[in-house]
Coordinates of C-alpha atoms in Angstrom, one line a residue:
M1 CA -53.4 87.3 68.1
K2 CA -49.8 88.4 68.7
V3 CA -48.9 85.0 70.0
L4 CA -50.4 83.3 66.9
L5 CA -48.6 85.6 64.4
T6 CA -45.3 85.2 66.4
S7 CA -45.6 81.4 66.2
I8 CA -46.3 81.5 62.5
L9 CA -43.2 83.7 61.8
S10 CA -41.1 81.4 64.1
I11 CA -42.1 78.4 62.0
I12 CA -41.0 80.2 58.8
L13 CA -37.6 81.2 60.2
I14 CA -36.9 77.7 61.6
M15 CA -38.1 75.7 58.5
G16 CA -37.2 78.2 55.7
S17 CA -33.9 76.4 55.0
T18 CA -35.7 73.0 54.4
I19 CA -38.2 74.1 51.7
A20 CA -39.4 71.3 49.3
S21 CA -41.8 71.0 46.4
G22 CA -45.4 71.6 47.4
E23 CA -47.2 72.6 44.2
D24 CA -48.9 69.2 43.6
I25 CA -52.0 69.1 45.9
K26 CA -54.0 66.5 44.0
E27 CA -55.7 64.0 46.4
K28 CA -54.1 65.5 49.4
F29 CA -56.0 66.3 52.6
G30 CA -55.0 69.1 54.8
I31 CA -55.9 70.9 58.0
G32 CA -55.0 74.5 58.9
F33 CA -55.2 77.1 61.6
I34 CA -56.3 80.6 60.9
G35 CA -56.0 83.9 62.6
G36 CA -56.5 87.5 61.5
L37 CA -58.7 90.5 61.5
A38 CA -62.3 91.3 60.3
L39 CA -62.4 94.7 58.6
H40 CA -66.0 95.8 58.4
T41 CA -67.6 97.0 55.2
G42 CA -71.3 96.8 56.1
S43 CA -73.6 99.6 57.3
V44 CA -74.1 97.6 60.6
I45 CA -77.7 98.8 61.4
D46 CA -80.3 99.1 58.6
G47 CA -84.0 99.8 58.7
L48 CA -84.1 100.5 62.4
S49 CA -87.7 101.1 63.6
D50 CA -90.0 100.9 66.7
T51 CA -92.8 98.3 66.3
S52 CA -94.6 98.4 69.6
S53 CA -97.6 100.7 69.9
S54 CA -98.0 100.1 73.7
L55 CA -94.4 101.1 74.7
P56 CA -92.5 104.4 74.5
A57 CA -90.3 104.9 71.5
K58 CA -86.8 103.5 72.0
F59 CA -85.0 103.7 68.7
N60 CA -83.7 106.6 66.6
I61 CA -84.5 105.6 63.0
S62 CA -81.8 108.0 61.7
A63 CA -79.2 106.7 64.2
S64 CA -75.6 106.2 63.1
S65 CA -74.0 102.9 63.9
D66 CA -70.5 101.4 64.0
A67 CA -68.9 98.0 64.5
E68 CA -65.3 97.5 65.7
N69 CA -62.9 95.6 63.6
A70 CA -62.6 92.2 65.3
G71 CA -60.1 89.4 65.7
I72 CA -60.9 86.1 63.9
Y73 CA -59.8 82.6 64.7
G74 CA -60.5 79.3 63.2
L75 CA -59.7 76.1 61.3
D76 CA -59.9 75.0 57.7
I77 CA -60.1 71.6 56.1
F78 CA -58.6 71.2 52.6
Y79 CA -58.7 68.6 49.8
G80 CA -57.0 68.7 46.5
L81 CA -59.4 67.7 43.7
T82 CA -56.9 68.3 40.9
E83 CA -53.6 70.0 40.6
H84 CA -55.4 73.3 40.1
I85 CA -58.7 73.0 42.0
A86 CA -59.2 72.3 45.7
F87 CA -62.1 72.1 48.1
D88 CA -61.8 74.1 51.3
L89 CA -64.1 74.2 54.4
S90 CA -63.4 77.1 56.7
M91 CA -64.8 77.5 60.2
T92 CA -64.1 80.9 61.8
Y93 CA -65.2 82.7 65.0
R94 CA -65.4 86.5 65.7
N95 CA -66.9 88.6 68.5
T96 CA -68.0 92.1 67.2
N97 CA -68.9 95.0 69.4
I98 CA -71.7 97.3 68.1
K99 CA -72.4 100.9 69.0
V100 CA -75.4 103.0 67.9
D101 CA -75.1 106.8 68.3
G102 CA -72.1 106.1 70.5
I103 CA -74.1 103.7 72.8
D104 CA -72.8 100.2 73.4
W105 CA -75.6 97.8 72.2
G106 CA -73.6 94.6 72.9
D107 CA -71.6 92.0 71.0
V108 CA -72.4 89.8 68.1
R109 CA -70.8 86.4 68.1
T110 CA -70.5 84.8 64.7
I111 CA -69.3 81.4 63.6
A112 CA -68.9 81.3 59.8
L113 CA -69.1 77.8 58.2
I114 CA -68.2 78.1 54.5
P115 CA -67.3 75.4 52.0
S116 CA -65.6 76.9 48.9
L117 CA -63.6 76.0 45.8
Q118 CA -60.1 77.3 45.3
F119 CA -58.7 77.8 41.8
R120 CA -54.9 77.6 42.1
Y121 CA -52.1 78.6 39.8
P122 CA -48.6 77.4 41.0
L123 CA -45.9 79.9 40.1
S124 CA -43.1 77.7 41.4
Q125 CA -42.5 74.7 43.6
I126 CA -42.9 77.1 46.6
V127 CA -45.5 79.8 45.7
T128 CA -49.1 79.1 44.7
P129 CA -51.6 82.0 44.5
Y130 CA -55.4 81.2 44.2
I131 CA -58.8 82.7 44.1
D132 CA -61.8 81.1 46.0
F133 CA -65.6 81.3 45.9
G134 CA -67.9 79.8 48.6
M135 CA -71.3 79.8 50.1
G136 CA -72.3 78.7 53.6
I137 CA -73.9 79.9 56.8
N138 CA -73.2 82.5 59.5
I139 CA -74.4 81.4 62.9
N140 CA -75.1 84.6 64.8
G141 CA -75.8 85.3 68.4
F142 CA -76.5 88.8 69.9
N143 CA -75.3 89.4 73.5
E144 CA -77.1 92.6 74.4
S145 CA -75.7 95.2 76.7
S146 CA -77.4 97.0 79.7
Y147 CA -78.9 99.4 77.2
F148 CA -81.6 96.8 76.9
A149 CA -83.7 96.0 79.9
S150 CA -83.6 92.6 81.5
E151 CA -87.1 92.0 79.9
E152 CA -85.6 92.4 76.4
D153 CA -83.8 89.9 74.3
V154 CA -82.1 90.8 71.0
I155 CA -82.6 88.0 68.6
M156 CA -80.4 87.9 65.5
D157 CA -81.1 85.3 62.8
N158 CA -78.5 83.1 61.2
S159 CA -77.7 84.3 57.7
L160 CA -76.3 83.3 54.3
A161 CA -72.5 83.5 54.1
L162 CA -71.0 84.3 50.7
K163 CA -67.2 84.3 50.2
I164 CA -65.0 85.7 47.5
G165 CA -61.3 86.1 47.9
T166 CA -57.8 85.5 47.0
G167 CA -54.8 84.0 48.8
L168 CA -51.3 82.6 48.6
D169 CA -49.7 79.4 49.9
Y170 CA -46.0 79.5 50.6
F171 CA -44.6 76.0 51.0
L172 CA -42.1 75.5 53.8
K173 CA -41.9 71.8 53.1
E174 CA -43.7 69.5 50.7
N175 CA -46.6 69.0 53.2
L176 CA -46.4 72.3 55.2
C177 CA -47.3 75.8 54.0
F178 CA -47.8 79.3 55.3
N179 CA -51.0 80.9 54.1
M180 CA -52.1 84.4 53.6
A181 CA -55.6 85.3 52.4
L182 CA -58.0 88.2 51.9
D183 CA -61.7 87.2 51.7
W184 CA -64.9 89.2 51.6
I185 CA -67.6 87.6 53.7
Y186 CA -71.3 88.6 53.4
N187 CA -73.3 88.6 56.7
K188 CA -76.6 90.4 56.8
A189 CA -79.4 89.2 59.2
D190 CA -82.8 90.2 60.4
T191 CA -82.7 91.2 64.1
A192 CA -85.4 92.0 66.6
D193 CA -85.7 93.4 70.1
K194 CA -88.2 91.0 71.8
I195 CA -90.0 91.3 75.1
N196 CA -89.5 88.2 77.2
S197 CA -92.0 89.0 80.0
G198 CA -95.6 90.0 80.5
Q199 CA -94.5 93.4 81.8
I200 CA -91.5 95.7 81.5
D201 CA -90.2 98.6 83.7
I202 CA -89.1 101.7 81.7
D203 CA -87.8 104.7 83.6
G204 CA -89.7 103.7 86.7
T205 CA -93.0 103.0 85.0
T206 CA -94.3 99.4 84.5
Y207 CA -96.0 98.6 81.2
K208 CA -98.0 95.5 80.5
T209 CA -96.7 93.6 77.4
I210 CA -97.1 90.4 75.6
S211 CA -94.2 87.9 75.9
G212 CA -92.6 87.6 72.5
E213 CA -93.8 91.1 71.3
K214 CA -91.2 92.9 69.2
R215 CA -90.2 96.4 70.5
G216 CA -88.0 97.1 67.5
I217 CA -86.6 95.5 64.3
W218 CA -83.7 96.1 62.0
E219 CA -81.1 94.4 59.8
T220 CA -77.6 93.8 61.2
D221 CA -75.0 94.0 58.5
L222 CA -71.6 92.7 59.6
S223 CA -70.2 92.0 56.1
A224 CA -66.4 92.3 56.3
F225 CA -63.0 91.7 54.7
Y226 CA -61.2 88.9 56.5
L227 CA -57.4 89.4 56.5
Q228 CA -56.1 86.0 57.5
F229 CA -52.7 84.3 58.2
G230 CA -52.3 80.7 59.0
V231 CA -50.4 77.4 58.5
R232 CA -51.7 74.3 56.8
Y233 CA -50.4 70.7 56.9
L234 CA -51.1 68.3 54.0
F235 CA -51.1 64.6 54.2

């Protein structure tokens, strides 16, 4: 992350003296690189409950949960539909650690693929603020910690991704700009702790189970503000 931000600032310092007009984006394609931080706003774990009648209770339904703020990295593809409206396709990755009652449950890896529309209002030949709205998909994967037995797999569904945000392009040259953005991304998905074997060992006792049986269910809410910085080249 520090390397990315340092590189972006270096580009600004080197090219700041050669700024050119960049407000006209109509019929221009672009590709950009994104880096930043996901600041979580979601409740993380909702509706936690045990669902197996044949196994000892594992989950505290009143547990408190927390998700660390996580770095984000990605790409975006851009096309100017008019001078004031642009299509944007963002692809970002983040790896979020989750703790419940202070216990490490593991990491959620999310790829957010979100097409959106930007509504842009150039203030000058250099500065263009915008707002954007989008809808796409969060591709989620739960990498459980040793809190879960080897006979347990935590399965997190993919989810609807909604985006609303604002940003600003600062043109360094006609086809190159520095970008800052703050987007809110919705990501809430059904999650289950599933048994992957016909038996499970719990505290030295072996219990017979049915493969695929759910030991617990909940919703994982990793909705977050994405604070992003990047560079975009238009051609």
